[in-house]
PDB file of C-alpha atoms in Angstrom:
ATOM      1  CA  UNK A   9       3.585 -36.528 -13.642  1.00  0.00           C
ATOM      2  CA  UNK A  10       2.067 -33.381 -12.513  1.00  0.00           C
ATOM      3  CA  UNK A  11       3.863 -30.896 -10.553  1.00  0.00           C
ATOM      4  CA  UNK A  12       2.960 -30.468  -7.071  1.00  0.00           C
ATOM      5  CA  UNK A  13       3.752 -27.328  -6.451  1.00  0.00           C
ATOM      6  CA  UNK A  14       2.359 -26.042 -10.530  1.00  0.00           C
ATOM      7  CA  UNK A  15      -1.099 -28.309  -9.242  1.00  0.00           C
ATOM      8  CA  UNK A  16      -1.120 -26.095  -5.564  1.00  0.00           C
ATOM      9  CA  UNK A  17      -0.481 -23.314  -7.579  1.00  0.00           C
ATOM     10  CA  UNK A  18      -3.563 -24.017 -10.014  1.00  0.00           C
ATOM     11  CA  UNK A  19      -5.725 -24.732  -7.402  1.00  0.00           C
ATOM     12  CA  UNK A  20      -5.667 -21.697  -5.374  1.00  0.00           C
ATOM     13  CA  UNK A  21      -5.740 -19.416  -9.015  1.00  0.00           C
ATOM     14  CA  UNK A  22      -9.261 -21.424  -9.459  1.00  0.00           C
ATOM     15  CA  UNK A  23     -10.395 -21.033  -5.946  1.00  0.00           C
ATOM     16  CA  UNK A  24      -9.289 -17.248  -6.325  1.00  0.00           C
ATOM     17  CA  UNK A  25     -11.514 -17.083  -9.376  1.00  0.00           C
ATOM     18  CA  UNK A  26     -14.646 -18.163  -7.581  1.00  0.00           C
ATOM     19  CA  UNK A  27     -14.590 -15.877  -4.964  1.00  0.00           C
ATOM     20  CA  UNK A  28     -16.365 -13.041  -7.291  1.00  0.00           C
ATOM     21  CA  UNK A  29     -18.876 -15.052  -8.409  1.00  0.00           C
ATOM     22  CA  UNK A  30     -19.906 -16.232  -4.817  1.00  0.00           C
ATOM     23  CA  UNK A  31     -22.062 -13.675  -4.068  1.00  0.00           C
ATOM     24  CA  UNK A  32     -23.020 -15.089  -0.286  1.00  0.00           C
ATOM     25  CA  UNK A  33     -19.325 -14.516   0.803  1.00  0.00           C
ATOM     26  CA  UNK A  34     -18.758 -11.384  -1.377  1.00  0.00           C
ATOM     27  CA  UNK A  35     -21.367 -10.045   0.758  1.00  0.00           C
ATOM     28  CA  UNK A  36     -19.988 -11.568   4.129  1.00  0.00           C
ATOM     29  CA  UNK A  37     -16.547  -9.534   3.257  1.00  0.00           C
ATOM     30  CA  UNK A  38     -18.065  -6.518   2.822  1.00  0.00           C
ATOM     31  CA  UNK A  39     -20.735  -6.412   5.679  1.00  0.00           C
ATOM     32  CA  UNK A  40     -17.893  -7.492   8.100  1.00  0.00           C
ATOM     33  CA  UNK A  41     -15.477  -4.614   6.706  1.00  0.00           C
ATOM     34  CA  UNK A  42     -18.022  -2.442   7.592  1.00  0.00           C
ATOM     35  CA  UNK A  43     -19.313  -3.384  10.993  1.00  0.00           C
ATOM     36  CA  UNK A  44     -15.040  -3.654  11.750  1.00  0.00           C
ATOM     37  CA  UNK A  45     -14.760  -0.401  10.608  1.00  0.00           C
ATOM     38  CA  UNK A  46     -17.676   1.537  12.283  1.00  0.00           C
ATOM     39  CA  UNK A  47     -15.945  -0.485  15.509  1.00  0.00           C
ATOM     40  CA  UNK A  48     -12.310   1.287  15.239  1.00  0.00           C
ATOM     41  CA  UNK A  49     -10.649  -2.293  14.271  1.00  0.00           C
ATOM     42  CA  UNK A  50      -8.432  -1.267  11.443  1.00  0.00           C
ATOM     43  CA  UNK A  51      -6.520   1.043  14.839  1.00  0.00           C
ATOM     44  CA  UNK A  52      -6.083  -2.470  16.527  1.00  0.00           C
ATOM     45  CA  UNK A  53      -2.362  -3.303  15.797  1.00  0.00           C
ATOM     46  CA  UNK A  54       1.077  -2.326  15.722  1.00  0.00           C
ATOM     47  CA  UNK A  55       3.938  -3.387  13.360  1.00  0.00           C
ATOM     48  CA  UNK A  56       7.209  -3.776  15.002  1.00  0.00           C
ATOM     49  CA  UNK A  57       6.525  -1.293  17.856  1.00  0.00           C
ATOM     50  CA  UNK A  58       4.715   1.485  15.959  1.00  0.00           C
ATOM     51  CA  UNK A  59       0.884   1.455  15.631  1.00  0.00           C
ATOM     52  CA  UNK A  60       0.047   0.831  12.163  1.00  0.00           C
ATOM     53  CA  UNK A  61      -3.239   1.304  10.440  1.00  0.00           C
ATOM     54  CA  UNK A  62      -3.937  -1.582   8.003  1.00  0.00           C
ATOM     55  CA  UNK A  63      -5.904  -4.887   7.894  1.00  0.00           C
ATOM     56  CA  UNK A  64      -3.875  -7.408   8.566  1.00  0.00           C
ATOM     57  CA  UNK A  65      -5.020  -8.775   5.150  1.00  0.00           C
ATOM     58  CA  UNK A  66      -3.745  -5.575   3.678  1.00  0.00           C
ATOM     59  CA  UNK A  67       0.009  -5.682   5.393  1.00  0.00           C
ATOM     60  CA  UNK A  68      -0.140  -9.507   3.767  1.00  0.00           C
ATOM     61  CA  UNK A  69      -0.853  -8.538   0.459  1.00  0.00           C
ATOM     62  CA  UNK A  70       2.078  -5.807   0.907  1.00  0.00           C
ATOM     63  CA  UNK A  71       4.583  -8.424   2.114  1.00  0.00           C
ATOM     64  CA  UNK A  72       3.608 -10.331  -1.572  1.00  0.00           C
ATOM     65  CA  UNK A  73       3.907  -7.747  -3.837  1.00  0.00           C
ATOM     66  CA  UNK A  74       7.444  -6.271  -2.014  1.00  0.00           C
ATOM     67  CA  UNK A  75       8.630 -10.190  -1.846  1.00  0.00           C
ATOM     68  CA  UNK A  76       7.424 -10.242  -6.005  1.00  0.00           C
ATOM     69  CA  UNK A  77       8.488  -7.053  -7.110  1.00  0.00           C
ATOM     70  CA  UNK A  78      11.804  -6.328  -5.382  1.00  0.00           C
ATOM     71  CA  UNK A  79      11.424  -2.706  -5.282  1.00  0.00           C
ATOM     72  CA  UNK A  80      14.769  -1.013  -4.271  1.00  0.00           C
ATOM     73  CA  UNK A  81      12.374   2.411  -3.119  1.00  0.00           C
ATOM     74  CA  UNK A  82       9.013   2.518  -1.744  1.00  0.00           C
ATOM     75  CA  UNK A  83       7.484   5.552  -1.710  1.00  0.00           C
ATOM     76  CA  UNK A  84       4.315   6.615   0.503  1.00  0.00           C
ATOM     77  CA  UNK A  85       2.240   9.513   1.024  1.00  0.00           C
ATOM     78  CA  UNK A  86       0.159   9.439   4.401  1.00  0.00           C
ATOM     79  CA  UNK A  87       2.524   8.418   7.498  1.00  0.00           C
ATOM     80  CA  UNK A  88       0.346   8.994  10.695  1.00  0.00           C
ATOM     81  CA  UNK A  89       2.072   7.053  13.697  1.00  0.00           C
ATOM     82  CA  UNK A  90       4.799   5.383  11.605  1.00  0.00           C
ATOM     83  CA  UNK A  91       3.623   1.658  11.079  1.00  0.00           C
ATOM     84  CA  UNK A  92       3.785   1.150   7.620  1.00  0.00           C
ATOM     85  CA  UNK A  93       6.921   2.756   7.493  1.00  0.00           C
ATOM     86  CA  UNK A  94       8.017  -0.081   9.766  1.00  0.00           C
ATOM     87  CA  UNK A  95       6.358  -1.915   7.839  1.00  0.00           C
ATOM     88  CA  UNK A  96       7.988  -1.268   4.615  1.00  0.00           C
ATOM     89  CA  UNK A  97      11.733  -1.032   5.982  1.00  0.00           C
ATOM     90  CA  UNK A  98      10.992  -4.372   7.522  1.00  0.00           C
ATOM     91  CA  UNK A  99       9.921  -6.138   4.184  1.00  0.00           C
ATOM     92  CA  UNK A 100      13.012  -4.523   2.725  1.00  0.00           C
ATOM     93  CA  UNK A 101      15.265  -5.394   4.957  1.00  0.00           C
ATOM     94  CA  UNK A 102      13.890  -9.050   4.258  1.00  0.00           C
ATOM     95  CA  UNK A 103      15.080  -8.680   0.831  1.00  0.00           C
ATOM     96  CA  UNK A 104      19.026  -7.458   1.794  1.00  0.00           C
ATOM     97  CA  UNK A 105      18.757 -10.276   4.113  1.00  0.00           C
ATOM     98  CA  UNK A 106      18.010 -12.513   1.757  1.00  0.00           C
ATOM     99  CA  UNK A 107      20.017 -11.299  -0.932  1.00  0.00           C
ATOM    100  CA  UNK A 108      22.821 -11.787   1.461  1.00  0.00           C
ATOM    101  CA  UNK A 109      22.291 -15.525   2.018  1.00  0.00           C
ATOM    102  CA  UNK A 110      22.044 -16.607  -1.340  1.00  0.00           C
ATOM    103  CA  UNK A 111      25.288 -14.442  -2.810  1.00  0.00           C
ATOM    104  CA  UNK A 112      26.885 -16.062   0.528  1.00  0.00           C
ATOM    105  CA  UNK A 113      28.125 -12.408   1.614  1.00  0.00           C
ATOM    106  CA  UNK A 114      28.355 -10.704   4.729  1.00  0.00           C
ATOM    107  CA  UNK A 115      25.063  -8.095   5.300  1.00  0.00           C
ATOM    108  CA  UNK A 116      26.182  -4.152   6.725  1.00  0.00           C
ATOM    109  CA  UNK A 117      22.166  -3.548   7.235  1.00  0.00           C
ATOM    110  CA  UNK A 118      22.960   0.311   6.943  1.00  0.00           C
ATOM    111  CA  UNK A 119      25.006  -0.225   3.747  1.00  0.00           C
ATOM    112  CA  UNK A 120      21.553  -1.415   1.620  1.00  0.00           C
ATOM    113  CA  UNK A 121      20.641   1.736  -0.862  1.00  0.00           C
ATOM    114  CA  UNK A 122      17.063   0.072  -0.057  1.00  0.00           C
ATOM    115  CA  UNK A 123      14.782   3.296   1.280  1.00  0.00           C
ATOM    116  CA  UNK A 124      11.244   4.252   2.721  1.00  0.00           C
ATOM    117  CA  UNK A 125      10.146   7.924   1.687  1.00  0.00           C
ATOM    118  CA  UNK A 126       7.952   8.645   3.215  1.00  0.00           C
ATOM    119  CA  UNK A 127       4.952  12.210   2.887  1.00  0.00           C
ATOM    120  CA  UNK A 128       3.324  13.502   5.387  1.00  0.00           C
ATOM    121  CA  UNK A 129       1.388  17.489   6.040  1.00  0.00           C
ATOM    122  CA  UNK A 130       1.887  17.295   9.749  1.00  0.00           C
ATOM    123  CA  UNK A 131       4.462  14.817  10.936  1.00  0.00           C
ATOM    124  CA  UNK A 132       3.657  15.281  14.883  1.00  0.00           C
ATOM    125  CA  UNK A 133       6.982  15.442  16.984  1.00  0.00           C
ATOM    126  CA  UNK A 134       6.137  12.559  19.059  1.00  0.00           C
ATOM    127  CA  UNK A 135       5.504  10.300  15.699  1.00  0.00           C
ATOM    128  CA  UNK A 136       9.073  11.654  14.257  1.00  0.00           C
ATOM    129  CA  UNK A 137      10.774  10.945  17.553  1.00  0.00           C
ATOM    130  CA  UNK A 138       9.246   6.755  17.328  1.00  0.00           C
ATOM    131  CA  UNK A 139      10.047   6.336  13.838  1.00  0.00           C
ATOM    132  CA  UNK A 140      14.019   8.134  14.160  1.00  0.00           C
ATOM    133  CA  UNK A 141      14.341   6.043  17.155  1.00  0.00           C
ATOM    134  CA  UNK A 142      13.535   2.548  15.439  1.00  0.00           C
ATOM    135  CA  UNK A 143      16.059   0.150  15.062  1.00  0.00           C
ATOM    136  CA  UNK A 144      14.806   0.531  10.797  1.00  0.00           C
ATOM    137  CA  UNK A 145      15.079   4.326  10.946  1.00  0.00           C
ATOM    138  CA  UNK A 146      18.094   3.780   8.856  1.00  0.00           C
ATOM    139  CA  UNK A 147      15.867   2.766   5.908  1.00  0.00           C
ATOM    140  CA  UNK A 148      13.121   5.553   6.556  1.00  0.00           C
ATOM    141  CA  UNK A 149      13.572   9.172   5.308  1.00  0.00           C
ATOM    142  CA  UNK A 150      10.679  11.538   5.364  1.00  0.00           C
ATOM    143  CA  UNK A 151       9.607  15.253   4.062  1.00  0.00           C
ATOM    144  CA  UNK A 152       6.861  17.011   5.731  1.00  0.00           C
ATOM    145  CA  UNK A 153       4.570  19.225   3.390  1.00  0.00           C
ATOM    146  CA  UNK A 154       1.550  18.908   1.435  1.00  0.00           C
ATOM    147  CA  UNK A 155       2.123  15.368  -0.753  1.00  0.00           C
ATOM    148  CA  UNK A 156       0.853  17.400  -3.857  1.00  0.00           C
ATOM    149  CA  UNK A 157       2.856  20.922  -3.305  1.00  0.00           C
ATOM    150  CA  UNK A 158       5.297  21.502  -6.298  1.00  0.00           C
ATOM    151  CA  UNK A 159       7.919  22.143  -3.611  1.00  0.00           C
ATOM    152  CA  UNK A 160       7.238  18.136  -2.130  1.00  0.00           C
ATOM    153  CA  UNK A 161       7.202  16.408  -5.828  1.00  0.00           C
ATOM    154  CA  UNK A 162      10.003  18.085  -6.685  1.00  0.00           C
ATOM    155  CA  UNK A 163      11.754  17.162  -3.984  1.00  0.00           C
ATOM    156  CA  UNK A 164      10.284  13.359  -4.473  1.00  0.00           C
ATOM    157  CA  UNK A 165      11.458  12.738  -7.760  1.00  0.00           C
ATOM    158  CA  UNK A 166      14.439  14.013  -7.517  1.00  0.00           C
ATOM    159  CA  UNK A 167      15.092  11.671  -4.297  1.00  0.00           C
ATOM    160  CA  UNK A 168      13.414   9.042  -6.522  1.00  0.00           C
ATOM    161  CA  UNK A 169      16.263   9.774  -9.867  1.00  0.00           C
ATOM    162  CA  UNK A 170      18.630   7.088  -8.309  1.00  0.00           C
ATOM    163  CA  UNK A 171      16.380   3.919  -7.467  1.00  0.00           C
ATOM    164  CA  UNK A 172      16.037   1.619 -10.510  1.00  0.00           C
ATOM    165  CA  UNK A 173      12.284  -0.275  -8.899  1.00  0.00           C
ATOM    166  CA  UNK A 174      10.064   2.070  -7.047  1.00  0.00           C
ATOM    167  CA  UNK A 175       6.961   1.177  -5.610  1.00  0.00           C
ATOM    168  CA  UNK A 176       4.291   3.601  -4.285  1.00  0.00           C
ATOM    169  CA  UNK A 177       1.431   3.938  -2.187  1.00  0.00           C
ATOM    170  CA  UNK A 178      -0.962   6.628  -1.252  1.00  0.00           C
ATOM    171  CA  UNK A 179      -3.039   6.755   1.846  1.00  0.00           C
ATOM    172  CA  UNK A 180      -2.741  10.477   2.666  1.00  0.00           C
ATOM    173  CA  UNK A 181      -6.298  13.102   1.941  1.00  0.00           C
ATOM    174  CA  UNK A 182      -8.818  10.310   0.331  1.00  0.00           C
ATOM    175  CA  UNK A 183     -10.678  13.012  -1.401  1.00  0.00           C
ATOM    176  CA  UNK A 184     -10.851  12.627  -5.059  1.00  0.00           C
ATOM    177  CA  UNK A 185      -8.913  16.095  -5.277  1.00  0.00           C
ATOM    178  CA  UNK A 186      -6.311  15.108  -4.086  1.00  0.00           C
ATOM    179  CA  UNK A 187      -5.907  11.232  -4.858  1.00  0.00           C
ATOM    180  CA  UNK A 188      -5.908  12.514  -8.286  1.00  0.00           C
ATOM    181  CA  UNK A 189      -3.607  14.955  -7.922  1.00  0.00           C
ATOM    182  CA  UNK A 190      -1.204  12.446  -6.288  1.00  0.00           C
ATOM    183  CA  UNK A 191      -1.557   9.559  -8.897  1.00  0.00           C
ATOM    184  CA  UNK A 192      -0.353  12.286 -11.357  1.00  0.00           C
ATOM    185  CA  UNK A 193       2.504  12.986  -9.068  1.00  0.00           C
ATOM    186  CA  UNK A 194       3.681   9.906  -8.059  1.00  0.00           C
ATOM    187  CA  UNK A 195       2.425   7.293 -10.110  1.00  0.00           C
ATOM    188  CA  UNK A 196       4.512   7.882 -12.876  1.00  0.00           C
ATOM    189  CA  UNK A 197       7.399   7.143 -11.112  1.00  0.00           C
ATOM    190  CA  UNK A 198       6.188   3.270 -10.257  1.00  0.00           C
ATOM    191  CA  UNK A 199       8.765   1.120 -12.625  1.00  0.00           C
ATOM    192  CA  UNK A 200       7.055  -1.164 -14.643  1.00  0.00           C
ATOM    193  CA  UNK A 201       6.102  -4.199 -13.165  1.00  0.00           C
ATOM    194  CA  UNK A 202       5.762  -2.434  -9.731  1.00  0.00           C
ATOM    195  CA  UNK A 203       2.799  -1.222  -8.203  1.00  0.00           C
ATOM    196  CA  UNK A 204       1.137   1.915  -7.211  1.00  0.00           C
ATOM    197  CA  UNK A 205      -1.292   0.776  -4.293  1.00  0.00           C
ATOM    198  CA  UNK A 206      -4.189   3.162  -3.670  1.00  0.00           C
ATOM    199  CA  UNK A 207      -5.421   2.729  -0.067  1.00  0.00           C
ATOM    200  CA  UNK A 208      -8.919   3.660   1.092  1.00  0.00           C
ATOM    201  CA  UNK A 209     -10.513   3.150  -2.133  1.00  0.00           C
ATOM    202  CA  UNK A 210     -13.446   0.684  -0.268  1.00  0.00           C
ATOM    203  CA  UNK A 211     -15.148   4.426   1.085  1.00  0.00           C
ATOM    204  CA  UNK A 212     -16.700   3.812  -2.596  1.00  0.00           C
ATOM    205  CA  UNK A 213     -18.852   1.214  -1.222  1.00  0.00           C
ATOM    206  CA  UNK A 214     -19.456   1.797   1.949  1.00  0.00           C
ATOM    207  CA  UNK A 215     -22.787   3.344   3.352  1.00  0.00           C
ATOM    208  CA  UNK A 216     -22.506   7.840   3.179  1.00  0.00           C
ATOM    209  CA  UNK A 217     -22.455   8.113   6.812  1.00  0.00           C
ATOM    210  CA  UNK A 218     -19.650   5.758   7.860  1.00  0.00           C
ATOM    211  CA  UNK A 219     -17.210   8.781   7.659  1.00  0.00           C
ATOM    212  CA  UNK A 220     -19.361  11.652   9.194  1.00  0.00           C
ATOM    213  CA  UNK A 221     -16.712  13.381   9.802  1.00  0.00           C
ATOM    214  CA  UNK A 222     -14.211  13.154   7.245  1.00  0.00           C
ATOM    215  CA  UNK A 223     -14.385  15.129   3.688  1.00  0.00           C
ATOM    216  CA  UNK A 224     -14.436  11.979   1.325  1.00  0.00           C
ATOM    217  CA  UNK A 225     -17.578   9.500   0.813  1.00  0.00           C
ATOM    218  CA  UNK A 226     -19.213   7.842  -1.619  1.00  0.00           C
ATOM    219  CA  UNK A 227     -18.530   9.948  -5.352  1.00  0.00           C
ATOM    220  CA  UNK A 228     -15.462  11.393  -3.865  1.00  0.00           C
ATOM    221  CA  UNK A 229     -12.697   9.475  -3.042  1.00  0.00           C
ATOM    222  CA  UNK A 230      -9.586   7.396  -3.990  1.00  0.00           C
ATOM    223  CA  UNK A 231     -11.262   4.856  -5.990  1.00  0.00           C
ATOM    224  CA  UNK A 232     -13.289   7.650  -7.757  1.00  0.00           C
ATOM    225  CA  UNK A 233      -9.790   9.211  -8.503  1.00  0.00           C
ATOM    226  CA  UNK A 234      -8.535   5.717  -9.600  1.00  0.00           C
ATOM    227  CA  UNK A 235     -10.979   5.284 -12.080  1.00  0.00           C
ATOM    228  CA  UNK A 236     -10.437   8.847 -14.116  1.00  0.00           C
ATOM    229  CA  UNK A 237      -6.542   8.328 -13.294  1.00  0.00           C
ATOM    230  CA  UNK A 238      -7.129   5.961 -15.764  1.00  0.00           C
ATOM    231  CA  UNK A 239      -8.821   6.922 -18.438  1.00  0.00           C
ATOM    232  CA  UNK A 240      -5.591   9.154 -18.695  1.00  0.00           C
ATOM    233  CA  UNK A 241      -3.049   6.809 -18.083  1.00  0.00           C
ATOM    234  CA  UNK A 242      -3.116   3.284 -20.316  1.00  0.00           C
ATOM    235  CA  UNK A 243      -0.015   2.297 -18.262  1.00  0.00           C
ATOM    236  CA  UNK A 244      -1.624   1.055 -15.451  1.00  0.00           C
ATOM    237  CA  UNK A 245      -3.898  -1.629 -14.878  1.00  0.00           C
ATOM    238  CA  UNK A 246      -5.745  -3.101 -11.907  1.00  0.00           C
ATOM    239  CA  UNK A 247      -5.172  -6.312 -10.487  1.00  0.00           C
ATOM    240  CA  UNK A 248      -8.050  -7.260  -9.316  1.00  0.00           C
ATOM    241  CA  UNK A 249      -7.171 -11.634  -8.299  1.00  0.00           C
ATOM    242  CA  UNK A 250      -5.421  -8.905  -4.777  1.00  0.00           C
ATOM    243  CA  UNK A 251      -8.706  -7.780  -3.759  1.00  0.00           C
ATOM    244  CA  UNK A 252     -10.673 -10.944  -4.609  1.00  0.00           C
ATOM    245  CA  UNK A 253      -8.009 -13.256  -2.829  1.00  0.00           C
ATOM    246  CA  UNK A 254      -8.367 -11.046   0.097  1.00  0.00           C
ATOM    247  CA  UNK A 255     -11.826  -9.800   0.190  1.00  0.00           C
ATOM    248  CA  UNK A 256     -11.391  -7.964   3.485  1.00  0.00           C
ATOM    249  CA  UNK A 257      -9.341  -5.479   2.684  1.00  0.00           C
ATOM    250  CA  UNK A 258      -9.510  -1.085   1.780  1.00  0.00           C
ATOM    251  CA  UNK A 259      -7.786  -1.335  -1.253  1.00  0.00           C
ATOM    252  CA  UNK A 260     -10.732  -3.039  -3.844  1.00  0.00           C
ATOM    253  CA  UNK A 261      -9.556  -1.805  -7.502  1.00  0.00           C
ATOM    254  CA  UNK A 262      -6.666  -0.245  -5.673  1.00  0.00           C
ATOM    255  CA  UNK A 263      -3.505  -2.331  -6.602  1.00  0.00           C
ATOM    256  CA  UNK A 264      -2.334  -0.772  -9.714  1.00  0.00           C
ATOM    257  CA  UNK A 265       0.368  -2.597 -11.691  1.00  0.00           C
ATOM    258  CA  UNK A 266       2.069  -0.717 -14.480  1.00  0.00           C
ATOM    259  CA  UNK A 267       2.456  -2.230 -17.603  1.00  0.00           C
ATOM    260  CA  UNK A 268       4.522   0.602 -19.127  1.00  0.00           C
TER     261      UNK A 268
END
């Protein structure tokens, strides 16, 4: 008799599968993630108080991998108003909670070692003030600097020394500069298994003058740095059933698993 949930499971790989090759709705996704983002949509929400910039498809796909991996630190370069942040405490939080149920043990939330680090250049006071003030500020530390200084990755992976699964992402400068220079940073301190998630690599394949004025475009930007991070670094691989399940989302050949 087959397994129910091993059948659902099968059935949703295939339907996954078929997405690529269904070049009417392939082209759907990517017309409507560029008429949403020419409209301001991705500034539409908030996370638990503080406005977070994501596709909601995006903050899904983050929930799965954190619920999958079980990282114990997530780092991320890029804060802005605080959201994903939130966003990230909140997911780990889930897993002390949960943790806590199934070993039948009492939860201290402020005893978990589970932390947000989180990189920004210019952490304005009014965006520090929201994010120490959150009932998950317990979870978040921060560093302001430049998220490829010597002085910052220093300071990151030595913070990072005492975490056993690490996760990163990086959705700071999305010039290929500087994605580069982060992957070489920070990447190597994802634990295999874990993921390095590269935001903003869709600018790629969007039209040159969706981002007039911003320094990255088509032939420079994070997906551009993705691909020659690389052809350095066998570790890594990219999942690519994230982006195809979601197909709206700013991260296409950005979720990097490493394999090593």
């Amino acid at each position: 008799m087959t397994d129910p949930i091993q059948q659902f499971a099968q059935e949703r790989h295939q339907q996954i599968a078929g997405y690529p090759r269904d070049a009417a709705f392939t082209a759907q996704s990517q017309a409507w993630l560029e008429a949403s983002m020419r409209r301001r949509y991705v500034y539409n929400y908030d996370w638990m108080g503080r406005p977070i910039i994501q596709y909601p498809q995006d903050m899904v796909a983050m929930q799965e991998l954190v619920w999958s991996t079980r990282p114990d630190l997530i780092i991320e370069t890029g804060i802005a108003h605080g959201g994903s942040l939130v966003l990230s405490a909140s997911l780990l939080a889930m897993l002390d909670y949960c943790d806590a149920v199934q070993a039948g043990t009492a939860l201290d939330p402020k005893a978990s070692k589970r932390k947000v680090l989180g990189l920004d250049i210019d952490i304005r006071p009014h965006n520090r003030d929201a994010i120490e003030s959150h009932p998950l500020a317990h979870k978040i530390d921060m560093i302001q600097g430049s998220s490829i200084s010597s002085e910052v990755i220093d300071k990151v992976q030595a913070y990072a020394s005492g975490y056993q699964r690490v996760m990163v992402c990086l959705d700071s400068n999305h010039t290929h500069e500087h994605v580069l220079a982060e992957l070489r940073a920070y990447a190597p301190l994802t634990t295999p298994g874990c993921y390095c998630v590269v935001f903003d690599t869709f600018v790629e394949d969007m039209p040159a003058n969706l981002f007039p004025d911003r320094p990255w475009a088509p032939g420079d930007n994070p997906k551009t740095a993705v691909h020659a991070y690389l052809k350095e670094q066998p570790g890594f691989e990219i999942d690519a059933a994230i982006p195809h399940k979601l197909q709206v989302t700013v991260a296409p050949d950005g979720f990097l698993k490493r394999l090593r």
